[in-house]
């Protein structure tokens, strides 16, 4: 028990030092713009179909599940606003981040883990190329930039799913549906939710890179790095979300 | 004519002196992994300019650890490593990188970047260190490096499409593209068939003659050692146990040393 606790704290300490190195190297040339764009394409563009499907289902299911309760209270007209608020403030950021943890963090963990095991990272190092700058900085930065965009995309698709959900049992035109949404939304609903997605992105990238970069020798460790990246990143997302909600509550809710 | 003679003479003398110039000097190198896994326990060695030194030893005897210490991949616990007369253990990251550019390292697996094609694998290193080169110049250097290892046809292939021997050759081409003065070979023929092993050994010899490189070759392959070694060192219990030419060690009094040659 004590040993596990000690290992956990050691791991947190090492991960913090790893993250500190990111802030040290992110502003130092050479800037790997080409690799950053490539990672943005892989992390952002290639995740679009998955995020679109889950976003659509989130919106549709949330609408269908919430409708009976609202009908009971005669508040069916609040349905678009409620769905949009739930999606934008909580559900889309968290679910999208969890999906990214599963897809991106594990992918980065496995990729860097396999590069470590097959000595590709060492090969970069002995060629006097900074592997942290080339592999880690670009991936963390790409995740930090792309996850918020993916969340916006999930918001939009979720709202579209909600529109279809509303129209399964009723008849609301798209203009009216969107007007109801915009009437119930405020800037402060969007702002804290967007800020936390940058943190989600950063941690998804950082944990994936940390696990991969520190994989032990042997192919078994590649699978372990990928698995551990998903579990740790998912846990980090929930903890960050809890902290973000507390901070939002403190500063933005009157 | 006389003037020309005068000019030539000192050059010849210098070449003789150069051959005795130590390029790598290791003194009292110690490395322990974990609590008590003492891998290196006082390794001392010198490699002179233009020399091919082969290091033999059983698996886990610290051969790879020694050459990884030279390029700063592993930090030793104690000792001194001088490369080009600079103590690499005291250098800043920037200065160490300047030395690393002058050292080539061929990994056991080739260590090709598997997300890049052969062309990109070679061009990547070149682009990072010779930013002044145009795209055409980079392409011609890549082709030249691939020609040197006889694999110009593989330029558009991905590493996964290459055989083990081809991967090592491409790895060697990538190492040679920066024209290093020292090359460290980590088991260059391991896992290859006899014919391919011989081809790689001949390639090492060819590189030595063409590019006048200094090398350390870690190997278990005695055919490779016989072909490439100017001098052989045998590692045992973390120390240099025996040293000599192939012919000398083949007839060594120590049965354990002789067992490598049987």
Short mmCIF file of C-alpha atoms in Angstrom, two decimals:
data_model
loop_
_atom_site.label_atom_id
_atom_site.label_comp_id
_atom_site.label_asym_id
_atom_site.label_seq_id
_atom_site.Cartn_x
_atom_site.Cartn_y
_atom_site.Cartn_z
CA UNK A 1 0.00 0.00 0.00
CA UNK A 2 2.77 2.44 1.03
CA UNK A 3 4.82 1.32 -1.97
CA UNK A 4 1.90 1.91 -4.36
CA UNK A 5 1.32 5.34 -2.84
CA UNK A 6 5.01 6.16 -3.15
CA UNK A 7 5.05 5.00 -6.79
CA UNK A 8 1.99 7.13 -7.52
CA UNK A 9 3.60 10.25 -6.07
CA UNK A 10 6.88 9.49 -7.88
CA UNK A 11 4.92 9.16 -11.12
CA UNK A 12 3.10 12.47 -10.49
CA UNK A 13 6.44 14.14 -9.73
CA UNK A 14 8.05 12.79 -12.91
CA UNK A 15 5.03 13.79 -15.00
CA UNK A 16 5.22 17.31 -13.55
CA UNK A 17 8.90 17.58 -14.50
CA UNK A 18 8.01 16.27 -17.96
CA UNK A 19 5.32 18.95 -18.30
CA UNK A 20 7.74 21.60 -17.01
CA UNK A 21 10.14 20.69 -19.80
CA UNK A 22 7.33 21.36 -22.30
CA UNK A 23 7.03 24.97 -21.14
CA UNK A 24 10.81 25.29 -21.26
CA UNK A 25 11.08 24.00 -24.82
CA UNK A 26 7.91 25.26 -26.46
CA UNK A 27 9.33 28.76 -26.98
CA UNK A 28 12.82 27.62 -27.93
CA UNK A 29 13.74 27.15 -31.62
CA UNK A 30 13.80 25.11 -33.78
CA UNK A 31 10.03 25.38 -34.19
CA UNK A 32 8.77 22.21 -35.81
CA UNK A 33 5.90 23.85 -37.73
CA UNK A 34 5.61 21.08 -40.33
CA UNK A 35 5.40 18.35 -37.70
CA UNK A 36 2.93 20.45 -35.69
CA UNK A 37 0.65 20.78 -38.74
CA UNK A 38 0.94 17.04 -39.39
CA UNK A 39 -0.05 16.29 -35.79
CA UNK A 40 -2.95 18.78 -35.97
CA UNK A 41 -4.16 16.92 -39.06
CA UNK A 42 -3.84 13.50 -37.37
CA UNK A 43 -5.29 14.59 -34.02
CA UNK A 44 -7.91 17.01 -35.28
CA UNK A 45 -9.06 16.11 -38.77
CA UNK A 46 -8.77 12.35 -38.37
CA UNK A 47 -10.85 12.44 -35.17
CA UNK A 48 -13.75 14.29 -36.81
CA UNK A 49 -15.87 11.25 -37.82
CA UNK A 50 -15.67 9.72 -34.32
CA UNK A 51 -16.45 13.02 -32.62
CA UNK A 52 -19.30 13.68 -35.09
CA UNK A 53 -20.97 10.32 -34.43
CA UNK A 54 -20.69 10.59 -30.64
CA UNK A 55 -21.72 14.26 -30.69
CA UNK A 56 -24.83 13.47 -32.71
CA UNK A 57 -25.79 10.57 -30.44
CA UNK A 58 -25.19 12.69 -27.31
CA UNK A 59 -27.55 15.42 -28.58
CA UNK A 60 -30.22 13.01 -29.78
CA UNK A 61 -30.21 10.79 -26.67
CA UNK A 62 -30.11 13.73 -24.26
CA UNK A 63 -33.14 15.27 -25.98
CA UNK A 64 -35.11 12.01 -26.02
CA UNK A 65 -34.28 11.27 -22.36
CA UNK A 66 -35.05 14.78 -21.07
CA UNK A 67 -38.28 15.32 -23.01
CA UNK A 68 -40.67 13.15 -20.90
CA UNK A 69 -39.67 14.95 -17.65
CA UNK A 70 -40.07 18.40 -19.18
CA UNK A 71 -43.43 17.39 -20.73
CA UNK A 72 -44.61 16.35 -17.25
CA UNK A 73 -43.96 19.90 -16.02
CA UNK A 74 -45.33 21.47 -19.19
CA UNK A 75 -41.92 22.88 -20.00
CA UNK A 76 -41.31 21.21 -23.35
CA UNK A 77 -40.37 24.54 -24.88
CA UNK A 78 -37.30 24.65 -22.63
CA UNK A 79 -35.98 21.48 -24.25
CA UNK A 80 -33.70 23.08 -26.93
CA UNK A 81 -32.17 25.49 -24.42
CA UNK A 82 -31.63 22.82 -21.80
CA UNK A 83 -30.04 20.41 -24.26
CA UNK A 84 -27.73 23.11 -25.66
CA UNK A 85 -26.69 24.25 -22.19
CA UNK A 86 -25.96 20.69 -21.02
CA UNK A 87 -24.02 19.96 -24.17
CA UNK A 88 -21.93 23.12 -24.21
CA UNK A 89 -21.22 23.39 -20.50
CA UNK A 90 -20.53 19.79 -19.62
CA UNK A 91 -21.42 16.85 -21.81
CA UNK A 92 -19.67 17.70 -25.08
CA UNK A 93 -16.36 18.81 -23.47
CA UNK A 94 -16.14 15.79 -21.16
CA UNK A 95 -17.33 13.13 -23.61
CA UNK A 96 -15.20 14.51 -26.45
CA UNK A 97 -12.18 14.68 -24.13
CA UNK A 98 -12.78 11.08 -23.03
CA UNK A 99 -12.99 9.98 -26.64
CA UNK A 100 -9.77 11.85 -27.39
CA UNK A 101 -8.15 10.21 -24.36
CA UNK A 102 -9.10 6.82 -25.82
CA UNK A 103 -8.10 7.59 -29.37
CA UNK A 104 -5.32 10.17 -29.19
CA UNK A 105 -3.62 9.62 -25.84
CA UNK A 106 -3.39 5.87 -26.38
CA UNK A 107 -2.19 6.41 -29.96
CA UNK A 108 0.55 8.78 -28.85
CA UNK A 109 1.49 6.45 -25.97
CA UNK A 110 1.78 3.47 -28.31
CA UNK A 111 3.60 5.41 -31.05
CA UNK A 112 6.22 6.96 -28.79
CA UNK A 113 6.47 3.74 -26.75
CA UNK A 114 7.26 1.76 -29.88
CA UNK A 115 9.74 4.43 -31.01
CA UNK A 116 11.43 4.17 -27.64
CA UNK A 117 11.58 0.36 -27.71
CA UNK A 118 12.97 0.26 -31.26
CA UNK A 119 15.60 2.88 -30.35
CA UNK A 120 14.19 5.49 -32.78
CA UNK A 121 14.15 8.12 -30.01
CA UNK A 122 17.77 7.26 -29.18
CA UNK A 123 18.61 7.52 -32.89
CA UNK A 124 17.22 11.07 -32.91
CA UNK A 125 19.14 11.94 -29.79
CA UNK A 126 22.49 10.71 -31.16
CA UNK A 127 21.84 12.57 -34.42
CA UNK A 128 21.77 15.74 -32.25
CA UNK A 129 18.05 16.22 -32.92
CA UNK A 130 16.06 17.08 -29.79
CA UNK A 131 13.41 14.30 -29.63
CA UNK A 132 11.45 16.15 -26.94
CA UNK A 133 11.11 19.19 -29.16
CA UNK A 134 10.26 17.21 -32.29
CA UNK A 135 8.01 14.52 -30.84
CA UNK A 136 6.60 15.78 -27.55
CA UNK A 137 6.19 19.55 -27.95
CA UNK A 138 4.43 19.17 -31.30
CA UNK A 139 2.01 16.52 -30.04
CA UNK A 140 1.10 18.33 -26.81
CA UNK A 141 0.63 21.59 -28.69
CA UNK A 142 -1.49 19.92 -31.37
CA UNK A 143 -3.70 18.30 -28.70
CA UNK A 144 -4.07 21.59 -26.82
CA UNK A 145 -5.19 23.35 -30.00
CA UNK A 146 -7.29 20.60 -31.56
CA UNK A 147 -9.33 19.30 -28.61
CA UNK A 148 -11.17 22.67 -28.14
CA UNK A 149 -11.96 22.71 -31.87
CA UNK A 150 -13.23 19.14 -31.68
CA UNK A 151 -15.41 20.14 -28.71
CA UNK A 152 -16.91 23.05 -30.74
CA UNK A 153 -17.59 20.57 -33.51
CA UNK A 154 -19.20 18.14 -31.06
CA UNK A 155 -21.33 21.02 -29.67
CA UNK A 156 -22.59 21.83 -33.16
CA UNK A 157 -23.30 18.24 -34.15
CA UNK A 158 -24.89 17.56 -30.73
CA UNK A 159 -27.25 20.51 -31.22
CA UNK A 160 -28.13 19.11 -34.64
CA UNK A 161 -28.81 15.72 -33.01
CA UNK A 162 -31.02 17.52 -30.50
CA UNK A 163 -32.99 19.13 -33.32
CA UNK A 164 -33.73 15.69 -34.78
CA UNK A 165 -34.63 14.44 -31.28
CA UNK A 166 -37.06 17.31 -30.76
CA UNK A 167 -38.71 16.58 -34.11
CA UNK A 168 -39.24 12.87 -33.45
CA UNK A 169 -42.13 13.68 -31.11
CA UNK A 170 -42.93 17.22 -32.12
CA UNK A 171 -42.69 19.68 -34.96
CA UNK A 172 -40.22 22.53 -34.45
CA UNK A 173 -38.59 24.27 -37.37
CA UNK A 174 -34.85 24.76 -37.39
CA UNK A 175 -34.97 28.56 -37.13
CA UNK A 176 -37.20 28.44 -34.04
CA UNK A 177 -35.08 25.69 -32.51
CA UNK A 178 -31.90 27.74 -32.93
CA UNK A 179 -33.56 30.93 -31.69
CA UNK A 180 -34.59 29.15 -28.49
CA UNK A 181 -31.03 27.92 -28.04
CA UNK A 182 -29.44 31.35 -28.51
CA UNK A 183 -31.98 32.93 -26.18
CA UNK A 184 -30.99 30.62 -23.36
CA UNK A 185 -27.21 30.79 -23.95
CA UNK A 186 -24.89 33.39 -22.48
CA UNK A 187 -21.23 34.14 -23.08
CA UNK A 188 -20.44 32.83 -19.60
CA UNK A 189 -21.84 29.44 -20.55
CA UNK A 190 -19.35 29.12 -23.35
CA UNK A 191 -16.26 30.80 -21.89
CA UNK A 192 -15.36 28.54 -18.90
CA UNK A 193 -16.31 25.45 -20.89
CA UNK A 194 -13.92 26.45 -23.67
CA UNK A 195 -11.07 27.27 -21.28
CA UNK A 196 -11.27 23.85 -19.67
CA UNK A 197 -11.04 22.12 -23.05
CA UNK A 198 -7.57 23.61 -23.56
CA UNK A 199 -6.54 21.97 -20.28
CA UNK A 200 -8.17 18.70 -21.35
CA UNK A 201 -6.19 18.83 -24.61
CA UNK A 202 -2.94 19.64 -22.86
CA UNK A 203 -3.31 16.77 -20.40
CA UNK A 204 -4.38 14.28 -23.08
CA UNK A 205 -1.24 15.07 -25.10
CA UNK A 206 1.06 15.35 -22.12
CA UNK A 207 0.00 12.05 -20.52
CA UNK A 208 0.20 10.16 -23.84
CA UNK A 209 3.68 11.56 -24.52
CA UNK A 210 4.86 10.96 -20.95
CA UNK A 211 3.74 7.33 -20.94
CA UNK A 212 5.21 6.64 -24.39
CA UNK A 213 8.45 8.51 -23.83
CA UNK A 214 9.08 6.64 -20.58
CA UNK A 215 8.09 3.17 -21.79
CA UNK A 216 10.44 0.48 -20.54
CA UNK A 217 12.31 -1.75 -22.95
CA UNK A 218 10.39 -4.62 -24.54
CA UNK A 219 7.30 -4.77 -26.72
CA UNK A 220 5.05 -5.51 -23.75
CA UNK A 221 5.69 -2.02 -22.43
CA UNK A 222 4.22 -0.49 -25.61
CA UNK A 223 0.80 -1.96 -24.81
CA UNK A 224 1.22 -0.96 -21.18
CA UNK A 225 2.10 2.61 -22.16
CA UNK A 226 -1.01 2.89 -24.39
CA UNK A 227 -3.28 1.38 -21.76
CA UNK A 228 -1.89 3.46 -18.96
CA UNK A 229 -2.17 6.62 -21.08
CA UNK A 230 -5.93 6.08 -21.59
CA UNK A 231 -6.63 5.32 -17.94
CA UNK A 232 -4.54 8.20 -16.58
CA UNK A 233 -5.82 10.72 -19.14
CA UNK A 234 -9.47 9.75 -18.47
CA UNK A 235 -8.94 10.12 -14.74
CA UNK A 236 -7.19 13.46 -15.27
CA UNK A 237 -10.16 14.69 -17.33
CA UNK A 238 -12.62 13.96 -14.51
CA UNK A 239 -10.37 15.60 -11.91
CA UNK A 240 -9.83 18.65 -14.14
CA UNK A 241 -13.56 18.87 -14.78
CA UNK A 242 -14.29 18.84 -11.08
CA UNK A 243 -11.73 21.59 -10.47
CA UNK A 244 -13.06 23.60 -13.45
CA UNK A 245 -16.64 23.38 -12.18
CA UNK A 246 -15.55 24.58 -8.74
CA UNK A 247 -13.64 27.51 -10.21
CA UNK A 248 -16.55 28.40 -12.51
CA UNK A 249 -18.89 28.22 -9.57
CA UNK A 250 -16.64 30.52 -7.57
CA UNK A 251 -16.10 33.20 -10.21
CA UNK A 252 -18.96 33.08 -12.69
CA UNK A 253 -22.10 31.96 -10.85
CA UNK A 254 -23.85 34.68 -8.90
CA UNK B 1 59.95 19.98 -58.08
CA UNK B 2 62.03 20.32 -54.93
CA UNK B 3 59.40 22.59 -53.48
CA UNK B 4 56.73 20.04 -54.24
CA UNK B 5 58.77 17.34 -52.48
CA UNK B 6 59.14 19.56 -49.46
CA UNK B 7 55.42 20.03 -49.42
CA UNK B 8 54.64 16.36 -49.62
CA UNK B 9 57.07 15.17 -46.94
CA UNK B 10 55.53 16.83 -43.90
CA UNK B 11 52.06 15.70 -45.07
CA UNK B 12 53.19 12.09 -45.06
CA UNK B 13 54.69 12.55 -41.62
CA UNK B 14 51.45 14.12 -40.39
CA UNK B 15 49.43 11.17 -41.66
CA UNK B 16 51.61 8.80 -39.65
CA UNK B 17 51.15 10.96 -36.58
CA UNK B 18 47.41 11.18 -37.21
CA UNK B 19 47.11 7.41 -37.13
CA UNK B 20 48.29 7.54 -33.52
CA UNK B 21 45.99 10.39 -32.59
CA UNK B 22 43.55 9.11 -29.99
CA UNK B 23 39.97 9.83 -31.08
CA UNK B 24 38.23 8.12 -28.17
CA UNK B 25 39.80 7.68 -24.74
CA UNK B 26 37.86 6.00 -21.94
CA UNK B 27 39.30 5.87 -18.44
CA UNK B 28 37.97 3.92 -15.47
CA UNK B 29 34.35 3.82 -16.66
CA UNK B 30 31.82 2.51 -14.15
CA UNK B 31 28.10 1.96 -14.57
CA UNK B 32 25.67 0.17 -12.28
CA UNK B 33 22.01 -0.39 -13.10
CA UNK B 34 19.59 -0.72 -10.21
CA UNK B 35 21.10 -1.47 -6.84
CA UNK B 36 23.78 -4.01 -7.65
CA UNK B 37 23.83 -4.77 -11.37
CA UNK B 38 27.42 -3.64 -11.97
CA UNK B 39 27.77 -3.63 -15.74
CA UNK B 40 30.95 -1.61 -16.17
CA UNK B 41 33.63 -1.83 -13.49
CA UNK B 42 36.53 0.23 -14.74
CA UNK B 43 36.69 0.04 -18.52
CA UNK B 44 39.78 1.64 -20.07
CA UNK B 45 40.22 1.91 -23.81
CA UNK B 46 41.71 4.09 -26.51
CA UNK B 47 40.76 4.18 -30.17
CA UNK B 48 43.21 5.87 -32.52
CA UNK B 49 42.41 7.73 -35.69
CA UNK B 50 41.53 5.50 -38.61
CA UNK B 51 41.37 2.40 -36.41
CA UNK B 52 38.58 -0.19 -36.32
CA UNK B 53 38.26 -1.53 -32.78
CA UNK B 54 36.08 -4.58 -32.25
CA UNK B 55 34.67 -5.20 -28.77
CA UNK B 56 33.74 -8.78 -27.97
CA UNK B 57 32.04 -10.14 -24.89
CA UNK B 58 29.11 -12.19 -23.69
CA UNK B 59 25.59 -10.78 -23.80
CA UNK B 60 25.09 -8.34 -20.96
CA UNK B 61 28.81 -7.75 -20.52
CA UNK B 62 28.38 -4.00 -21.11
CA UNK B 63 29.54 -3.61 -24.71
CA UNK B 64 26.52 -1.59 -25.85
CA UNK B 65 26.48 0.36 -22.58
CA UNK B 66 30.07 1.43 -23.26
CA UNK B 67 29.32 2.90 -26.69
CA UNK B 68 26.06 4.44 -25.47
CA UNK B 69 28.10 6.22 -22.78
CA UNK B 70 30.34 7.64 -25.52
CA UNK B 71 27.43 9.44 -27.22
CA UNK B 72 25.79 10.45 -23.96
CA UNK B 73 22.77 8.13 -24.23
CA UNK B 74 23.71 6.58 -20.89
CA UNK B 75 25.34 8.55 -18.11
CA UNK B 76 28.11 6.61 -16.38
CA UNK B 77 28.50 6.66 -12.61
CA UNK B 78 32.21 7.32 -12.71
CA UNK B 79 35.03 7.70 -15.20
CA UNK B 80 36.18 9.86 -18.06
CA UNK B 81 35.28 9.75 -21.75
CA UNK B 82 37.23 11.93 -24.15
CA UNK B 83 36.09 12.20 -27.75
CA UNK B 84 38.02 14.54 -30.06
CA UNK B 85 39.91 15.50 -26.90
CA UNK B 86 36.74 16.80 -25.21
CA UNK B 87 35.41 15.23 -22.03
CA UNK B 88 31.86 14.45 -23.13
CA UNK B 89 30.66 14.01 -19.56
CA UNK B 90 31.30 17.66 -18.73
CA UNK B 91 29.83 19.14 -21.90
CA UNK B 92 26.66 21.20 -22.11
CA UNK B 93 23.82 19.77 -24.21
CA UNK B 94 24.72 22.14 -27.05
CA UNK B 95 28.41 21.19 -27.06
CA UNK B 96 27.55 17.51 -26.76
CA UNK B 97 25.29 17.84 -29.82
CA UNK B 98 28.17 19.38 -31.77
CA UNK B 99 30.23 16.28 -30.98
CA UNK B 100 27.30 13.96 -31.76
CA UNK B 101 27.06 15.35 -35.29
CA UNK B 102 30.63 14.12 -35.85
CA UNK B 103 29.81 10.63 -34.53
CA UNK B 104 27.64 8.14 -36.38
CA UNK B 105 25.79 5.44 -34.45
CA UNK B 106 24.38 2.36 -36.13
CA UNK B 107 21.78 0.73 -33.90
CA UNK B 108 21.27 -3.00 -33.66
CA UNK B 109 17.82 -2.75 -35.24
CA UNK B 110 18.70 0.02 -37.68
CA UNK B 111 16.30 2.29 -35.74
CA UNK B 112 14.75 3.76 -38.89
CA UNK B 113 11.91 6.21 -38.24
CA UNK B 114 9.00 3.99 -39.22
CA UNK B 115 6.60 6.84 -40.00
CA UNK B 116 8.97 8.14 -42.68
CA UNK B 117 10.01 6.73 -46.05
CA UNK B 118 13.66 5.88 -46.72
CA UNK B 119 14.08 9.25 -48.47
CA UNK B 120 12.59 11.14 -45.52
CA UNK B 121 14.67 9.12 -43.03
CA UNK B 122 17.86 10.34 -44.68
CA UNK B 123 16.70 13.83 -45.58
CA UNK B 124 15.37 14.46 -42.06
CA UNK B 125 18.83 14.34 -40.45
CA UNK B 126 20.32 16.40 -43.26
CA UNK B 127 17.62 19.10 -43.11
CA UNK B 128 18.12 19.49 -39.37
CA UNK B 129 21.86 20.03 -39.59
CA UNK B 130 22.44 21.54 -43.02
CA UNK B 131 19.58 23.99 -43.36
CA UNK B 132 21.52 25.88 -46.04
CA UNK B 133 21.07 23.02 -48.52
CA UNK B 134 18.39 23.32 -51.21
CA UNK B 135 15.84 20.56 -51.80
CA UNK B 136 17.77 19.43 -54.90
CA UNK B 137 21.05 19.26 -52.99
CA UNK B 138 19.41 17.25 -50.21
CA UNK B 139 17.94 14.85 -52.76
CA UNK B 140 21.30 14.34 -54.45
CA UNK B 141 23.03 13.71 -51.10
CA UNK B 142 20.32 11.20 -50.17
CA UNK B 143 20.78 9.37 -53.45
CA UNK B 144 24.56 9.40 -53.04
CA UNK B 145 24.30 7.97 -49.51
CA UNK B 146 21.93 5.25 -50.72
CA UNK B 147 24.24 4.49 -53.63
CA UNK B 148 27.08 3.97 -51.16
CA UNK B 149 25.14 1.17 -49.50
CA UNK B 150 23.80 -0.16 -52.81
CA UNK B 151 20.15 0.60 -52.11
CA UNK B 152 19.25 3.57 -54.30
CA UNK B 153 16.19 1.65 -55.52
CA UNK B 154 14.68 1.58 -52.04
CA UNK B 155 14.37 5.38 -51.81
CA UNK B 156 10.55 5.45 -51.83
CA UNK B 157 10.00 2.41 -49.62
CA UNK B 158 8.80 2.49 -46.04
CA UNK B 159 10.96 0.79 -43.37
CA UNK B 160 8.30 -1.91 -42.90
CA UNK B 161 8.81 -2.96 -46.54
CA UNK B 162 12.53 -3.60 -46.03
CA UNK B 163 14.30 -6.79 -44.94
CA UNK B 164 16.50 -6.80 -41.82
CA UNK B 165 19.68 -6.48 -43.89
CA UNK B 166 18.23 -3.63 -45.95
CA UNK B 167 17.15 -1.81 -42.79
CA UNK B 168 20.69 -2.00 -41.45
CA UNK B 169 22.11 -0.72 -44.74
CA UNK B 170 19.65 2.19 -44.80
CA UNK B 171 20.49 2.84 -41.14
CA UNK B 172 24.13 2.95 -42.17
CA UNK B 173 23.35 5.32 -45.05
CA UNK B 174 21.51 7.59 -42.61
CA UNK B 175 24.52 7.46 -40.30
CA UNK B 176 26.91 8.28 -43.14
CA UNK B 177 24.94 11.16 -44.60
CA UNK B 178 26.47 13.63 -42.12
CA UNK B 179 29.95 12.28 -42.99
CA UNK B 180 30.93 11.36 -39.41
CA UNK B 181 34.54 10.96 -38.38
CA UNK B 182 33.73 8.23 -35.87
CA UNK B 183 31.17 5.44 -36.35
CA UNK B 184 29.91 3.24 -33.54
CA UNK B 185 28.35 -0.01 -34.73
CA UNK B 186 26.09 -1.82 -32.26
CA UNK B 187 25.97 -5.44 -33.43
CA UNK B 188 25.74 -4.62 -37.13
CA UNK B 189 25.31 -8.21 -38.28
CA UNK B 190 23.09 -9.67 -35.54
CA UNK B 191 20.02 -11.46 -36.87
CA UNK B 192 21.25 -11.59 -40.46
CA UNK B 193 22.11 -14.59 -42.61
CA UNK B 194 25.76 -15.39 -43.36
CA UNK B 195 25.79 -13.81 -46.81
CA UNK B 196 24.12 -10.57 -45.69
CA UNK B 197 26.39 -10.45 -42.63
CA UNK B 198 29.40 -10.65 -44.89
CA UNK B 199 27.99 -7.92 -47.13
CA UNK B 200 27.51 -5.63 -44.12
CA UNK B 201 31.05 -6.42 -42.86
CA UNK B 202 32.48 -5.60 -46.29
CA UNK B 203 30.47 -2.39 -46.29
CA UNK B 204 32.01 -1.42 -42.93
CA UNK B 205 35.45 -2.06 -44.38
CA UNK B 206 34.60 -0.12 -47.52
CA UNK B 207 33.40 2.87 -45.49
CA UNK B 208 36.61 2.83 -43.47
CA UNK B 209 38.72 2.99 -46.63
CA UNK B 210 36.58 5.51 -48.50
CA UNK B 211 35.71 7.90 -45.69
CA UNK B 212 38.74 7.31 -43.43
CA UNK B 213 36.51 6.80 -40.41
CA UNK B 214 37.42 5.56 -36.95
CA UNK B 215 35.10 2.86 -35.62
CA UNK B 216 34.10 0.80 -32.65
CA UNK B 217 32.26 -2.34 -33.66
CA UNK B 218 30.32 -4.34 -31.09
CA UNK B 219 29.74 -7.83 -32.39
CA UNK B 220 29.36 -11.51 -31.64
CA UNK B 221 30.01 -12.36 -35.27
CA UNK B 222 33.61 -13.59 -35.49
CA UNK B 223 33.60 -13.46 -39.30
CA UNK B 224 32.75 -9.75 -39.04
CA UNK B 225 35.42 -9.27 -36.38
CA UNK B 226 38.05 -11.04 -38.51
CA UNK B 227 37.24 -8.93 -41.55
CA UNK B 228 36.96 -5.53 -39.90
CA UNK B 229 39.11 -5.48 -36.76
CA UNK B 230 42.45 -3.75 -36.54
CA UNK B 231 42.38 -4.54 -32.85
CA UNK B 232 40.02 -6.56 -30.63
CA UNK B 233 39.13 -6.03 -26.98
CA UNK B 234 37.30 -8.64 -24.93
CA UNK B 235 35.03 -7.48 -22.11
CA UNK B 236 34.55 -9.67 -19.07
CA UNK B 237 32.98 -8.77 -15.71
CA UNK B 238 32.78 -5.12 -16.71
CA UNK B 239 36.48 -4.80 -17.53
CA UNK B 240 38.71 -5.23 -20.55
CA UNK B 241 39.91 -8.80 -20.12
CA UNK B 242 42.06 -9.21 -23.21
CA UNK B 243 43.33 -7.10 -26.08
CA UNK B 244 45.14 -7.82 -29.31
CA UNK B 245 44.77 -8.52 -33.00
CA UNK B 246 42.50 -11.30 -34.24
CA UNK B 247 45.47 -13.57 -34.81
CA UNK B 248 46.95 -12.89 -31.35
CA UNK B 249 43.71 -13.50 -29.46
CA UNK B 250 42.94 -16.62 -31.49
CA UNK B 251 46.03 -18.18 -29.90
CA UNK B 252 45.59 -16.58 -26.47
CA UNK B 253 46.59 -18.60 -23.44
CA UNK B 254 43.23 -17.94 -21.80
CA UNK B 255 40.78 -20.65 -22.79
CA UNK B 256 37.81 -18.33 -22.20
CA UNK B 257 39.18 -15.82 -24.74
CA UNK B 258 39.94 -18.60 -27.23
CA UNK B 259 36.39 -19.89 -26.92
CA UNK B 260 35.15 -16.84 -28.90
CA UNK B 261 37.26 -17.93 -31.84
CA UNK B 262 36.24 -21.61 -31.94
#
